[in-house]
Short mmCIF file of C-alpha atoms and ligand atoms in Angstrom, two decimals:
data_model
loop_
_atom_site.label_atom_id
_atom_site.label_comp_id
_atom_site.label_asym_id
_atom_site.label_seq_id
_atom_site.Cartn_x
_atom_site.Cartn_y
_atom_site.Cartn_z
CA UNK A 1 177.36 87.99 72.65
CA UNK A 2 179.24 87.83 75.96
CA UNK A 3 180.03 84.56 76.23
CA UNK A 4 181.21 85.36 72.89
CA UNK A 5 183.80 88.14 73.87
CA UNK A 6 184.90 86.42 75.64
CA UNK A 7 186.11 83.09 74.33
CA UNK A 8 186.94 85.34 71.38
CA UNK A 9 189.46 87.37 74.07
CA UNK A 10 187.78 90.06 72.68
CA UNK A 11 189.28 91.66 75.69
CA UNK A 12 193.06 91.92 74.72
CA UNK A 13 191.90 92.27 70.74
CA UNK A 14 189.28 94.46 69.59
CA UNK A 15 189.96 94.03 66.24
CA UNK A 16 188.10 91.32 64.90
CA UNK A 17 185.96 92.08 62.39
CA UNK A 18 183.17 89.40 63.12
CA UNK A 19 182.60 90.35 66.70
CA UNK A 20 182.71 94.06 65.85
CA UNK A 21 179.85 94.33 62.99
CA UNK A 22 178.04 91.42 65.72
CA UNK A 23 177.72 93.93 68.01
CA UNK A 24 176.84 96.79 65.32
CA UNK A 25 174.24 94.47 64.24
CA UNK A 26 173.29 93.43 67.86
CA UNK A 27 172.63 97.83 68.72
CA UNK A 28 170.88 98.45 66.18
CA UNK A 29 168.19 96.04 66.06
CA UNK A 30 167.52 97.05 69.55
CA UNK A 31 168.51 100.84 68.33
CA UNK A 32 170.96 100.72 71.07
CA UNK A 33 174.34 100.95 72.16
CA UNK A 34 176.75 98.88 73.38
CA UNK A 35 179.89 99.53 75.45
CA UNK A 36 182.69 97.05 77.30
CA UNK A 37 184.27 98.11 79.59
CA UNK A 38 187.45 95.80 80.40
CA UNK A 39 189.07 95.08 84.29
CA UNK A 40 190.71 98.68 84.42
CA UNK A 41 187.54 100.36 83.80
CA UNK A 42 187.91 101.20 80.68
CA UNK A 43 185.30 101.37 77.97
CA UNK A 44 187.47 99.60 75.21
CA UNK A 45 184.34 98.96 72.68
CA UNK A 46 181.46 101.56 72.39
CA UNK A 47 179.07 101.41 68.69
CA UNK A 48 178.62 105.24 69.06
CA UNK A 49 182.60 105.29 69.23
CA UNK A 50 182.13 108.39 71.68
CA UNK A 51 183.43 107.24 74.85
CA UNK A 52 186.26 104.86 73.72
CA UNK A 53 189.16 105.24 75.89
CA UNK A 54 187.52 106.93 78.68
CA UNK A 55 186.27 105.19 82.35
CA UNK A 56 183.05 104.48 83.66
CA UNK A 57 183.16 103.53 87.14
CA UNK A 58 179.64 103.33 87.63
CA UNK A 59 177.38 101.43 90.53
CA UNK A 60 176.24 99.15 87.93
CA UNK A 61 179.76 98.07 86.81
CA UNK A 62 181.24 97.94 89.76
CA UNK A 63 178.75 95.21 91.31
CA UNK A 64 179.01 93.50 88.01
CA UNK A 65 183.08 92.62 88.42
CA UNK A 66 181.43 91.50 91.75
CA UNK A 67 179.46 88.99 89.84
CA UNK A 68 176.06 90.79 90.02
CA UNK A 69 174.78 91.37 86.78
CA UNK A 70 171.34 93.62 86.88
CA UNK A 71 169.27 95.20 84.83
CA UNK A 72 167.69 98.99 84.69
CA UNK A 73 164.79 100.77 83.45
CA UNK A 74 165.25 104.67 83.36
CA UNK A 75 161.54 105.63 82.63
CA UNK A 76 162.06 109.46 82.14
CA UNK A 77 165.15 108.91 79.94
CA UNK A 78 162.74 105.93 78.34
CA UNK A 79 165.72 103.50 78.21
CA UNK A 80 166.34 100.25 79.00
CA UNK A 81 170.37 99.60 80.88
CA UNK A 82 171.14 95.58 80.50
CA UNK A 83 174.83 94.91 82.83
CA UNK A 84 176.22 91.48 81.79
CA UNK A 85 179.36 90.63 82.62
CA UNK A 86 182.36 89.19 80.35
CA UNK A 87 184.45 85.62 82.37
CA UNK A 88 187.72 84.82 81.32
CA UNK A 89 187.73 81.47 79.28
CA UNK A 90 187.62 79.47 82.98
CA UNK A 91 184.61 81.04 83.57
CA UNK A 92 186.18 81.67 86.73
CA UNK A 93 186.28 85.38 86.83
CA UNK A 94 185.38 88.77 85.78
CA UNK A 95 187.74 89.80 82.85
CA UNK A 96 185.43 92.92 81.42
CA UNK A 97 181.73 94.07 81.69
CA UNK A 98 179.21 94.04 78.58
CA UNK A 99 176.98 96.87 78.63
CA UNK A 100 173.57 97.89 76.48
CA UNK A 101 172.10 100.32 76.49
CA UNK A 102 168.24 100.45 74.23
CA UNK A 103 165.80 102.87 73.53
CA UNK A 104 162.48 102.12 74.91
CA UNK A 105 160.88 105.02 72.67
CA UNK A 106 159.81 102.51 69.85
CA UNK A 107 157.83 100.46 72.51
CA UNK A 108 156.39 103.81 74.21
CA UNK A 109 155.18 105.07 71.16
CA UNK A 110 153.58 101.20 70.20
CA UNK A 111 152.21 101.04 73.47
CA UNK A 112 150.94 104.58 72.56
CA UNK A 113 149.61 104.17 68.92
CA UNK A 114 147.47 100.83 70.77
CA UNK A 115 145.97 103.07 72.85
CA UNK A 116 144.30 105.24 70.21
CA UNK A 117 143.74 102.46 68.30
CA UNK A 118 142.19 100.95 71.19
CA UNK A 119 140.38 104.28 71.75
CA UNK A 120 138.53 104.90 68.37
CA UNK A 121 137.38 101.23 68.54
CA UNK A 122 136.05 101.24 72.22
CA UNK A 123 134.42 104.75 70.26
CA UNK A 124 133.16 102.33 67.47
CA UNK A 125 132.50 99.70 69.56
CA UNK A 126 130.20 101.88 71.92
CA UNK A 127 128.21 103.31 68.77
CA UNK A 128 127.28 100.00 67.75
CA UNK A 129 126.37 98.81 70.92
CA UNK A 130 124.04 102.10 71.19
CA UNK A 131 122.66 101.41 67.84
CA UNK A 132 122.14 97.27 68.77
CA UNK A 133 120.55 98.65 72.19
CA UNK A 134 118.20 101.23 70.19
CA UNK A 135 117.09 99.06 67.95
CA UNK A 136 116.71 95.93 70.30
CA UNK A 137 114.15 98.23 72.90
CA UNK A 138 112.71 99.78 69.63
CA UNK A 139 111.68 96.02 68.70
CA UNK A 140 111.27 94.58 72.70
CA UNK A 141 108.74 97.71 72.81
CA UNK A 142 106.95 97.34 69.56
CA UNK A 143 104.59 94.60 71.25
CA UNK A 144 104.21 96.80 73.98
CA UNK A 145 102.87 99.67 72.58
CA UNK A 146 100.35 97.71 70.69
CA UNK A 147 99.42 95.97 73.67
CA UNK A 148 99.16 99.46 75.82
CA UNK A 149 97.27 100.71 72.43
CA UNK A 150 94.60 98.04 72.86
CA UNK A 151 94.18 98.68 76.60
CA UNK A 152 94.37 102.43 76.22
CA UNK A 153 90.85 101.42 73.46
CA UNK A 154 89.19 99.26 76.07
CA UNK A 155 90.19 102.41 78.11
CA UNK A 156 87.43 104.12 76.48
CA UNK A 157 84.74 101.79 76.54
CA UNK A 158 85.47 99.65 73.63
CA UNK A 159 85.67 96.35 75.88
CA UNK A 160 87.36 94.19 73.20
CA UNK A 161 89.84 91.30 74.33
CA UNK A 162 93.38 91.71 73.06
CA UNK A 163 95.31 89.41 70.92
CA UNK A 164 98.71 90.78 70.99
CA UNK A 165 100.90 87.13 69.99
CA UNK A 166 104.34 88.60 69.41
CA UNK A 167 105.97 87.01 71.99
CA UNK A 168 105.79 84.77 75.20
CA UNK A 169 105.11 88.19 77.69
CA UNK A 170 102.77 90.53 75.80
CA UNK A 171 101.00 86.69 75.45
CA UNK A 172 101.02 86.80 79.37
CA UNK A 173 100.18 90.08 79.75
CA UNK A 174 97.00 90.16 76.98
CA UNK A 175 96.27 86.55 78.72
CA UNK A 176 95.73 88.65 82.49
CA UNK A 177 94.39 91.80 81.00
CA UNK A 178 91.61 89.61 79.05
CA UNK A 179 91.09 87.43 82.08
CA UNK A 180 90.46 91.02 84.35
CA UNK A 181 88.23 92.54 81.41
CA UNK A 182 86.00 89.20 80.68
CA UNK A 183 85.01 89.27 84.80
CA UNK A 184 84.95 92.81 84.49
CA UNK A 185 82.52 92.47 81.97
CA UNK A 186 80.58 89.68 83.49
CA UNK A 187 80.23 91.82 86.90
CA UNK A 188 78.78 94.87 84.59
CA UNK A 189 76.30 92.42 82.95
CA UNK A 190 75.39 91.91 85.99
CA UNK A 191 74.76 94.98 87.37
CA UNK A 192 73.23 96.08 84.64
CA UNK A 193 70.90 93.32 84.62
CA UNK A 194 70.02 94.21 88.72
CA UNK A 195 69.11 97.43 88.20
CA UNK A 196 66.71 96.34 85.23
CA UNK A 197 65.56 94.05 87.88
CA UNK A 198 65.51 96.27 90.17
CA UNK A 199 63.09 99.04 88.00
CA UNK A 200 60.93 96.48 87.16
CA UNK A 201 60.17 95.34 90.91
CA UNK A 202 59.67 98.89 91.89
CA UNK A 203 57.46 99.82 89.04
CA UNK A 204 54.78 97.29 89.64
CA UNK A 205 53.28 98.31 93.17
CA UNK A 206 53.83 102.10 91.34
CA UNK A 207 51.72 100.43 88.26
CA UNK A 208 48.95 98.90 90.45
CA UNK A 209 48.77 102.30 92.71
CA UNK A 210 48.42 104.18 89.23
CA UNK A 211 45.97 101.35 87.83
CA UNK A 212 43.97 101.73 91.24
CA UNK A 213 43.26 105.26 91.28
CA UNK A 214 42.97 105.83 87.94
CA UNK A 215 39.81 103.50 87.84
CA UNK A 216 38.52 105.01 91.63
CA UNK A 217 39.30 108.60 89.22
CA UNK A 218 36.38 107.46 86.23
CA UNK A 219 34.02 106.37 88.33
CA UNK A 220 31.35 108.52 88.62
CA UNK A 221 29.90 108.61 92.44
CA UNK A 222 31.23 105.64 93.59
CA UNK A 223 30.54 104.47 96.62
CA UNK A 224 32.78 105.28 99.96
CA UNK A 225 33.12 101.36 100.34
CA UNK A 226 35.21 100.84 97.31
CA UNK A 227 36.97 104.06 98.26
CA UNK A 228 38.17 102.75 101.07
CA UNK A 229 38.71 98.60 98.98
CA UNK A 230 40.69 100.73 96.60
CA UNK A 231 42.67 102.80 99.16
CA UNK A 232 43.46 99.65 101.32
CA UNK A 233 45.14 98.30 98.27
CA UNK A 234 46.44 101.17 97.44
CA UNK A 235 48.23 101.02 100.99
CA UNK A 236 49.00 97.62 100.50
CA UNK A 237 51.13 98.38 97.54
CA UNK A 238 52.75 101.30 99.42
CA UNK A 239 54.13 98.73 101.90
CA UNK A 240 55.14 96.76 99.35
CA UNK A 241 57.00 99.29 97.51
CA UNK A 242 58.70 100.03 101.03
CA UNK A 243 59.70 96.60 101.59
CA UNK A 244 61.62 96.53 98.43
CA UNK A 245 63.40 99.90 99.40
CA UNK A 246 63.95 98.32 102.31
CA UNK A 247 65.57 94.47 101.05
CA UNK A 248 67.29 96.28 98.79
CA UNK A 249 68.67 98.86 100.91
CA UNK A 250 69.66 95.59 103.07
CA UNK A 251 71.68 93.94 100.18
CA UNK A 252 73.23 97.15 98.90
CA UNK A 253 74.34 97.61 102.89
CA UNK A 254 75.83 93.97 102.70
CA UNK A 255 77.64 94.59 99.43
CA UNK A 256 79.87 96.75 100.58
CA UNK A 257 82.94 94.84 100.20
CA UNK A 258 84.62 97.09 103.63
CA UNK A 259 81.62 96.12 105.23
CA UNK A 260 82.05 95.34 108.82
CA UNK A 261 80.12 92.84 111.06
CA UNK A 262 79.74 93.82 114.86
CA UNK A 263 80.81 90.90 116.19
CA UNK A 264 80.17 89.30 119.97
CA UNK A 265 79.53 86.69 121.63
CA UNK A 266 75.93 84.88 121.32
CA UNK A 267 74.24 82.23 122.46
CA UNK A 268 72.59 80.67 119.24
CA UNK A 269 69.96 78.77 121.21
CA UNK A 270 68.47 81.83 122.00
CA UNK A 271 68.68 83.74 119.28
CA UNK A 272 66.73 80.65 117.16
CA UNK A 273 64.07 80.97 119.68
CA UNK A 274 64.24 84.80 119.46
CA UNK A 275 63.41 84.00 115.77
CA UNK A 276 60.87 81.81 116.20
CA UNK A 277 58.82 83.58 118.38
CA UNK A 278 58.07 86.24 116.13
CA UNK A 279 57.17 83.88 113.36
CA UNK A 280 54.94 81.29 115.41
CA UNK A 281 52.05 83.98 114.74
CA UNK A 282 53.03 83.46 110.83
CA UNK A 283 52.65 80.10 111.45
CA UNK A 284 49.89 79.77 113.96
CA UNK A 285 47.40 81.47 110.54
CA UNK A 286 48.00 78.39 108.27
CA UNK A 287 48.06 75.94 111.45
CA UNK A 288 51.63 75.72 110.50
CA UNK A 289 53.98 73.24 113.17
CA UNK A 290 56.75 75.38 114.44
CA UNK A 291 59.79 73.50 116.19
CA UNK A 292 62.96 74.08 117.65
CA UNK A 293 65.47 70.72 118.49
CA UNK A 294 69.33 71.80 120.15
CA UNK A 295 71.23 69.49 120.33
CA UNK A 296 73.69 71.57 122.41
CA UNK A 297 73.89 75.00 123.62
CA UNK A 298 75.99 76.87 121.71
CA UNK A 299 78.10 80.63 121.76
CA UNK A 300 79.23 81.70 118.60
CA UNK A 301 80.72 84.83 117.68
CA UNK A 302 78.44 86.32 115.35
CA UNK A 303 76.92 89.52 114.27
CA UNK A 304 73.70 88.80 115.79
CA UNK A 305 71.05 91.44 114.45
CA UNK A 306 72.27 90.03 110.83
CA UNK A 307 72.29 86.52 111.18
CA UNK A 308 68.71 86.88 112.85
CA UNK A 309 67.63 88.16 109.57
CA UNK A 310 69.47 85.50 107.79
CA UNK A 311 68.10 82.87 109.50
CA UNK A 312 64.80 84.21 109.55
CA UNK A 313 63.99 84.49 105.48
CA UNK A 314 64.93 80.97 105.99
CA UNK A 315 61.94 79.80 108.84
CA UNK A 316 59.95 82.81 107.06
CA UNK A 317 60.44 81.43 103.38
CA UNK A 318 59.54 77.22 104.84
CA UNK A 319 56.24 79.50 106.29
CA UNK A 320 55.45 81.06 103.18
CA UNK A 321 55.99 78.01 100.96
CA UNK A 322 54.47 75.44 103.01
CA UNK A 323 51.49 73.71 102.90
CA UNK A 324 47.84 74.67 105.59
CA UNK A 325 49.03 72.11 108.91
CA UNK A 326 52.53 71.48 107.40
CA UNK A 327 55.37 71.32 110.23
CA UNK A 328 58.49 73.68 109.64
CA UNK A 329 61.72 71.86 111.99
CA UNK A 330 65.04 74.22 113.11
CA UNK A 331 67.84 72.22 114.25
CA UNK A 332 70.81 73.16 115.88
CA UNK A 333 74.22 71.36 116.31
CA UNK A 334 77.83 72.56 116.55
CA UNK A 335 81.19 70.44 116.38
CA UNK A 336 84.95 72.08 117.25
CA UNK A 337 84.93 74.63 115.07
CA UNK A 338 81.17 75.16 113.68
CA UNK A 339 77.42 75.45 114.22
CA UNK A 340 74.93 74.12 111.86
CA UNK A 341 71.70 75.27 111.68
CA UNK A 342 69.18 72.94 109.86
CA UNK A 343 65.90 74.74 108.61
CA UNK A 344 63.47 71.37 107.32
CA UNK A 345 59.87 71.99 105.88
CA UNK A 346 56.81 69.81 104.38
CA UNK A 347 55.87 72.39 102.03
CA UNK A 348 55.99 72.70 98.30
CA UNK A 349 60.02 71.82 97.36
CA UNK A 350 62.23 73.92 95.12
CA UNK A 351 62.44 72.19 91.29
CA UNK A 352 66.00 70.61 90.52
CA UNK A 353 66.76 73.45 87.84
CA UNK A 354 65.47 76.56 89.94
CA UNK A 355 67.96 75.15 92.72
CA UNK A 356 70.77 76.87 92.02
CA UNK A 357 69.29 80.56 90.89
CA UNK A 358 67.18 80.94 93.99
CA UNK A 359 70.06 82.84 96.09
CA UNK A 360 70.70 85.47 92.95
CA UNK A 361 68.56 88.54 93.47
CA UNK A 362 64.75 89.02 92.68
CA UNK A 363 64.93 85.25 91.49
CA UNK A 364 61.64 83.09 92.20
CA UNK A 365 60.04 79.99 91.64
CA UNK A 366 56.94 81.20 91.59
CA UNK A 367 56.53 85.01 90.66
CA UNK A 368 52.70 84.79 91.70
CA UNK A 369 53.16 83.06 95.19
CA UNK A 370 55.14 85.11 96.11
CA UNK A 371 54.28 88.02 95.02
CA UNK A 372 50.73 86.91 97.09
CA UNK A 373 53.07 85.97 100.13
CA UNK A 374 54.81 89.06 100.00
CA UNK A 375 57.85 87.96 98.82
CA UNK A 376 60.36 90.61 97.36
CA UNK A 377 62.93 87.55 95.55
CA UNK A 378 65.56 89.23 97.57
CA UNK A 379 65.00 87.39 101.09
CA UNK A 380 67.79 84.44 100.01
CA UNK A 381 69.82 87.03 98.42
CA UNK A 382 70.12 88.54 102.00
CA UNK A 383 70.71 85.35 103.66
CA UNK A 384 73.50 84.11 101.36
CA UNK A 385 75.53 87.17 101.71
CA UNK A 386 75.53 87.31 105.79
CA UNK A 387 76.81 83.93 105.64
CA UNK A 388 79.91 84.45 103.46
CA UNK A 389 80.44 87.22 105.75
CA UNK A 390 80.35 85.05 108.08
CA UNK A 391 83.06 83.28 106.30
CA UNK A 392 80.35 80.14 106.59
CA UNK A 393 78.03 77.73 103.88
CA UNK A 394 74.45 77.07 102.72
CA UNK A 395 73.62 74.10 100.80
CA UNK A 396 69.70 73.01 99.85
CA UNK A 397 68.18 70.03 99.09
CA UNK A 398 65.05 69.66 98.07
CA UNK A 399 62.56 67.66 96.22
CA UNK A 400 59.28 69.25 94.42
CA UNK A 401 56.34 68.36 96.64
CA UNK A 402 58.13 67.12 99.20
CA UNK A 403 59.80 70.05 101.02
CA UNK A 404 62.98 72.07 101.39
CA UNK A 405 66.27 71.85 103.99
CA UNK A 406 68.69 74.71 103.98
CA UNK A 407 71.46 73.86 105.49
CA UNK A 408 73.74 76.83 107.46
CA UNK A 409 76.94 76.72 108.62
CA UNK A 410 79.00 78.87 110.11
CA UNK A 411 82.52 79.13 112.02
CA UNK A 412 82.32 79.60 115.87
CA UNK A 413 85.19 82.15 115.71
CA UNK A 414 84.89 84.48 113.47
CA UNK A 415 88.50 85.40 112.12
CA UNK A 416 88.14 89.08 110.55
P1 ADP B 1 60.59 85.38 98.02
O1 ADP B 1 60.68 86.65 98.47
O2 ADP B 1 60.14 85.81 97.28
O3 ADP B 1 60.41 84.43 99.52
P2 ADP B 1 63.74 84.21 98.57
O4 ADP B 1 64.93 85.21 97.52
O5 ADP B 1 63.50 84.47 100.05
O6 ADP B 1 62.64 85.83 97.71
O7 ADP B 1 63.26 83.11 97.72
C1 ADP B 1 63.45 83.41 96.51
C2 ADP B 1 62.36 81.55 96.07
O8 ADP B 1 62.88 80.56 96.35
C3 ADP B 1 60.83 81.89 96.23
O9 ADP B 1 60.42 83.34 95.44
C4 ADP B 1 60.40 80.56 96.69
O10 ADP B 1 59.99 80.62 95.18
C5 ADP B 1 61.57 79.78 96.39
N1 ADP B 1 61.66 79.30 98.11
C6 ADP B 1 62.72 79.77 99.28
N2 ADP B 1 62.47 79.62 100.18
C7 ADP B 1 62.20 78.01 99.48
C8 ADP B 1 60.51 76.99 100.29
N3 ADP B 1 61.31 77.19 101.80
N4 ADP B 1 60.48 76.28 99.88
C9 ADP B 1 60.28 76.60 98.60
N5 ADP B 1 60.64 77.55 97.73
C10 ADP B 1 60.80 78.09 98.10
#
């Protein structure tokens, strides 16, 4: 526009209708005002027709005459002012200045209205998001609620497996829970079985005592010898009852998960000699040869009392379930990490189907024989627990009628 003003000589003659209407149009479009100032700083055109004939010697106008055009924003007045030079036709010097002032109120109003709309939109979006979140969480929580209900039911004794296959997470929770439940069920069953076995075992001697006592009482004038014999039998049954109770107590103590071993440096050779010395009279009764083979001196970190009990049970069984004039061989060997105790006998052997069960509580291959020899069916269970506590292992090789071999492996150094 300023170029057009220069070209048409508007600074000298402001009568050009076309230019005037163009200036008015421009100022209308931008809701503003256009003023044209000539070289003498006189306002020769004002689209508001207020300041025509007056002079404008503002800093912006002076600067513009020097060739520095510029624009300025007056925030408070919500106005923007652009000052442009009008060059002479040769584009050499500034002949006049065009000042265009435009109100930014429209823009400000527009911005305000945008802000308002954005605010409303924000609230709408927030409400929508809240609804979506509420429904999504309800959807997610529903299967979890089902799992919780099922678990709660199980907690009150209804030990049923939980199946909520609604999503992968609940599936995983259910699987983990079912595994634990199955383990608990197995434990519960074995506990029940143990309790029923214990009751049965404890009842047997008492029943015998009762039978003996009743038969004595039912006899009138029984001879004193019979009394003696029956009372001695009763005493034997009482001994048996206390053996069972003692073994049970040993097992229960070993079963405690926080059971601590009294570990010390022990010469295994000496320990085995001591065990064999104690059992020799039992072996001699049936002319069973009892031999100890030590391949090297072994010192290990063990609980001497408990491990001696474990080995005693093995050697005692080897004597008890042996044939008359048989043999029992105990050997000791070691490598860098472990020591090995082998108890071999020439006895009856253990049938294959019974081999995996002999370490169970109260299991006996031949009940009558075990009872005859004073067995409680707890000896090997005690041995197994002691070896487990020492982080060791026990293995059994046997053939019915050809004898048995129990091999025990225990680490030389105990790691708690
Ligand atoms: P028990 O007190 O009856 O001896 P154990 O737990 O020590 O109980 O042994 C369980 C069963 O394993 C025994 O009743 C016996 O039938 C069998 N058994 C254990 N050791 C031997 C062995 N060396 N030879 C043959 N049978 C054995």
